[in-house]
């Protein structure tokens, strides 16, 4: 999977890779490729709810989790 440069440089503060919505919650989930390679499959719930003012914080966490997965 190709990720935008914002993953590394933070140029888009709302870029949140590998996120999935479940009702009013957002979760970060690792890609199948990395799960198959041994990365834990467990999704991580991101704080807050959809529509609140925490979008940038959730996106930052999603980018951090994705960078951790790619290392």
Tab-separated table of N, CA and C in Angstrom:
chain	number	residue	atom	x	y	z
A	1	UNK	N	0.843	-1.173	0.000
A	1	UNK	CA	0.000	0.000	0.000
A	1	UNK	C	0.890	1.237	0.000
A	2	UNK	N	0.517	2.195	-0.797
A	2	UNK	CA	1.253	3.455	-0.850
A	2	UNK	C	0.596	4.454	0.097
A	3	UNK	N	1.413	5.106	0.872
A	3	UNK	CA	0.927	6.122	1.799
A	3	UNK	C	1.364	7.488	1.313
A	4	UNK	N	0.555	8.486	1.603
A	4	UNK	CA	0.887	9.847	1.210
A	4	UNK	C	2.078	10.353	2.024
A	5	UNK	N	2.815	11.328	1.493
A	5	UNK	CA	3.947	11.901	2.232
A	5	UNK	C	3.536	12.466	3.594
A	6	UNK	N	2.265	12.828	3.742
A	6	UNK	CA	1.791	13.382	5.015
A	6	UNK	C	1.967	12.401	6.166
A	7	UNK	N	2.100	11.120	5.860
A	7	UNK	CA	2.349	10.132	6.910
A	7	UNK	C	3.635	10.461	7.655
A	8	UNK	N	4.631	10.908	6.914
A	8	UNK	CA	5.951	11.159	7.506
A	8	UNK	C	6.174	12.610	7.896
A	9	UNK	N	5.631	13.545	7.107
A	9	UNK	CA	5.939	14.956	7.387
A	9	UNK	C	4.804	15.723	8.060
A	10	UNK	N	3.630	15.118	8.200
A	10	UNK	CA	2.522	15.778	8.883
A	10	UNK	C	1.935	16.952	8.134
A	11	UNK	N	2.159	17.030	6.824
A	11	UNK	CA	1.687	18.175	6.042
A	11	UNK	C	0.163	18.251	5.958
A	12	UNK	N	-0.524	17.138	6.114
A	12	UNK	CA	-1.990	17.127	6.149
A	12	UNK	C	-2.407	16.631	7.532
A	13	UNK	N	-2.780	17.537	8.431
A	13	UNK	CA	-3.067	17.132	9.808
A	13	UNK	C	-4.283	16.223	9.955
A	14	UNK	N	-5.117	16.109	8.925
A	14	UNK	CA	-6.298	15.246	9.012
A	14	UNK	C	-6.114	13.909	8.302
A	15	UNK	N	-4.925	13.651	7.781
A	15	UNK	CA	-4.647	12.375	7.114
A	15	UNK	C	-4.556	11.274	8.169
A	16	UNK	N	-5.481	10.324	8.099
A	16	UNK	CA	-5.556	9.244	9.088
A	16	UNK	C	-5.582	7.900	8.360
A	17	UNK	N	-4.413	7.335	8.055
A	17	UNK	CA	-4.369	6.075	7.315
A	17	UNK	C	-4.832	4.889	8.154
A	18	UNK	N	-5.351	3.894	7.472
A	18	UNK	CA	-5.749	2.615	8.073
A	18	UNK	C	-6.839	2.753	9.127
A	19	UNK	N	-7.740	3.707	8.966
A	19	UNK	CA	-8.825	3.852	9.925
A	19	UNK	C	-10.110	3.277	9.352
A	20	UNK	N	-10.944	2.794	10.256
A	20	UNK	CA	-12.239	2.236	9.882
A	20	UNK	C	-13.279	2.742	10.875
A	21	UNK	N	-14.469	2.985	10.368
A	21	UNK	CA	-15.553	3.503	11.205
A	21	UNK	C	-16.463	2.361	11.632
A	22	UNK	N	-16.843	2.383	12.913
A	22	UNK	CA	-17.844	1.467	13.439
A	22	UNK	C	-18.795	2.304	14.280
A	23	UNK	N	-19.992	2.509	13.761
A	23	UNK	CA	-20.975	3.406	14.377
A	23	UNK	C	-20.355	4.788	14.562
A	24	UNK	N	-20.241	5.264	15.795
A	24	UNK	CA	-19.683	6.602	16.038
A	24	UNK	C	-18.211	6.576	16.413
A	25	UNK	N	-17.573	5.422	16.285
A	25	UNK	CA	-16.186	5.264	16.710
A	25	UNK	C	-15.270	5.063	15.515
A	26	UNK	N	-14.028	5.476	15.669
A	26	UNK	CA	-13.005	5.210	14.663
A	26	UNK	C	-11.967	4.269	15.256
A	27	UNK	N	-11.531	3.337	14.446
A	27	UNK	CA	-10.511	2.378	14.850
A	27	UNK	C	-9.367	2.422	13.860
A	28	UNK	N	-8.171	2.211	14.357
A	28	UNK	CA	-7.023	2.012	13.496
A	28	UNK	C	-6.821	0.507	13.374
A	29	UNK	N	-6.642	0.032	12.137
A	29	UNK	CA	-6.444	-1.398	11.906
A	29	UNK	C	-5.220	-1.610	11.022
A	30	UNK	N	-4.369	-2.575	11.370
A	30	UNK	CA	-3.212	-2.860	10.517
A	30	UNK	C	-3.666	-3.511	9.210
A	31	UNK	N	-2.864	-3.364	8.180
A	31	UNK	CA	-3.206	-3.964	6.893
A	31	UNK	C	-2.979	-5.472	6.932
A	32	UNK	N	-3.681	-6.173	6.057
A	32	UNK	CA	-3.587	-7.632	5.991
A	32	UNK	C	-2.151	-8.081	5.734
A	33	UNK	N	-1.441	-7.354	4.900
A	33	UNK	CA	-0.056	-7.699	4.584
A	33	UNK	C	0.796	-7.787	5.855
A	34	UNK	N	0.634	-6.828	6.750
A	34	UNK	CA	1.442	-6.810	7.966
A	34	UNK	C	0.920	-7.789	9.013
A	35	UNK	N	-0.379	-8.013	9.041
A	35	UNK	CA	-0.927	-9.032	9.943
A	35	UNK	C	-0.390	-10.397	9.538
A	36	UNK	N	-0.377	-10.668	8.238
A	36	UNK	CA	0.162	-11.939	7.744
A	36	UNK	C	1.653	-12.080	8.057
A	37	UNK	N	2.352	-10.944	8.166
A	37	UNK	CA	3.787	-10.966	8.471
A	37	UNK	C	4.065	-11.033	9.974
A	38	UNK	N	2.997	-11.035	10.795
A	38	UNK	CA	3.180	-11.206	12.225
A	38	UNK	C	2.828	-10.014	13.094
A	39	UNK	N	2.398	-8.893	12.490
A	39	UNK	CA	1.992	-7.739	13.290
A	39	UNK	C	0.672	-8.076	13.980
A	40	UNK	N	0.486	-7.690	15.254
A	40	UNK	CA	-0.770	-8.013	15.949
A	40	UNK	C	-1.996	-7.491	15.201
A	41	UNK	N	-3.015	-8.332	15.104
A	41	UNK	CA	-4.219	-8.004	14.333
A	41	UNK	C	-5.169	-7.073	15.087
A	42	UNK	N	-5.006	-6.933	16.368
A	42	UNK	CA	-5.937	-6.199	17.216
A	42	UNK	C	-6.101	-4.747	16.767
A	43	UNK	N	-7.340	-4.323	16.464
A	43	UNK	CA	-7.567	-2.917	16.135
A	43	UNK	C	-7.433	-2.050	17.385
A	44	UNK	N	-7.094	-0.800	17.178
A	44	UNK	CA	-6.955	0.143	18.292
A	44	UNK	C	-8.023	1.220	18.149
A	45	UNK	N	-8.839	1.374	19.171
A	45	UNK	CA	-9.872	2.402	19.121
A	45	UNK	C	-9.232	3.765	19.335
A	46	UNK	N	-9.602	4.693	18.478
A	46	UNK	CA	-9.089	6.058	18.574
A	46	UNK	C	-10.008	6.869	19.486
A	47	UNK	N	-9.472	7.792	20.278
A	47	UNK	CA	-10.281	8.516	21.265
A	47	UNK	C	-11.310	9.442	20.631
A	48	UNK	N	-12.367	9.697	21.377
A	48	UNK	CA	-13.422	10.587	20.924
A	48	UNK	C	-14.421	9.884	20.027
A	49	UNK	N	-15.339	10.679	19.488
A	49	UNK	CA	-16.367	10.161	18.584
A	49	UNK	C	-16.337	10.956	17.284
A	50	UNK	N	-16.863	10.352	16.248
A	50	UNK	CA	-16.932	11.039	14.960
A	50	UNK	C	-17.785	12.291	15.118
A	51	UNK	N	-17.298	13.391	14.601
A	51	UNK	CA	-18.021	14.647	14.658
A	51	UNK	C	-17.580	15.565	15.786
A	52	UNK	N	-16.753	15.061	16.698
A	52	UNK	CA	-16.257	15.946	17.748
A	52	UNK	C	-15.052	16.729	17.214
A	53	UNK	N	-14.407	17.457	18.074
A	53	UNK	CA	-13.294	18.313	17.637
A	53	UNK	C	-11.933	17.651	17.793
A	54	UNK	N	-11.891	16.331	17.866
A	54	UNK	CA	-10.633	15.620	18.078
A	54	UNK	C	-10.087	14.969	16.811
A	55	UNK	N	-10.533	15.408	15.656
A	55	UNK	CA	-10.113	14.795	14.401
A	55	UNK	C	-8.612	14.833	14.172
A	56	UNK	N	-7.981	15.954	14.478
A	56	UNK	CA	-6.532	16.061	14.279
A	56	UNK	C	-5.770	15.136	15.221
A	57	UNK	N	-6.238	15.033	16.461
A	57	UNK	CA	-5.576	14.157	17.425
A	57	UNK	C	-5.701	12.692	16.981
A	58	UNK	N	-6.894	12.295	16.523
A	58	UNK	CA	-7.085	10.921	16.038
A	58	UNK	C	-6.218	10.649	14.823
A	59	UNK	N	-6.145	11.607	13.916
A	59	UNK	CA	-5.324	11.432	12.718
A	59	UNK	C	-3.851	11.297	13.088
A	60	UNK	N	-3.394	12.078	14.048
A	60	UNK	CA	-2.002	11.984	14.484
A	60	UNK	C	-1.720	10.602	15.071
A	61	UNK	N	-2.627	10.088	15.890
A	61	UNK	CA	-2.451	8.746	16.451
A	61	UNK	C	-2.440	7.688	15.353
A	62	UNK	N	-3.340	7.822	14.376
A	62	UNK	CA	-3.383	6.856	13.273
A	62	UNK	C	-2.071	6.876	12.495
A	63	UNK	N	-1.513	8.063	12.266
A	63	UNK	CA	-0.218	8.143	11.580
A	63	UNK	C	0.886	7.511	12.415
A	64	UNK	N	0.873	7.746	13.730
A	64	UNK	CA	1.883	7.138	14.606
A	64	UNK	C	1.782	5.615	14.584
A	65	UNK	N	0.562	5.085	14.671
A	65	UNK	CA	0.371	3.634	14.642
A	65	UNK	C	0.829	3.051	13.306
A	66	UNK	N	0.556	3.771	12.218
A	66	UNK	CA	0.959	3.286	10.896
A	66	UNK	C	2.477	3.294	10.760
A	67	UNK	N	3.120	4.359	11.223
A	67	UNK	CA	4.591	4.399	11.179
A	67	UNK	C	5.182	3.266	12.009
A	68	UNK	N	4.591	2.999	13.170
A	68	UNK	CA	5.047	1.891	14.018
A	68	UNK	C	4.916	0.558	13.276
A	69	UNK	N	3.814	0.385	12.564
A	69	UNK	CA	3.583	-0.847	11.813
A	69	UNK	C	4.617	-1.008	10.700
A	70	UNK	N	4.999	0.084	10.059
A	70	UNK	CA	5.913	0.023	8.922
A	70	UNK	C	7.369	-0.200	9.325
A	71	UNK	N	7.697	-0.008	10.589
A	71	UNK	CA	9.090	-0.187	11.034
A	71	UNK	C	9.436	-1.621	11.213
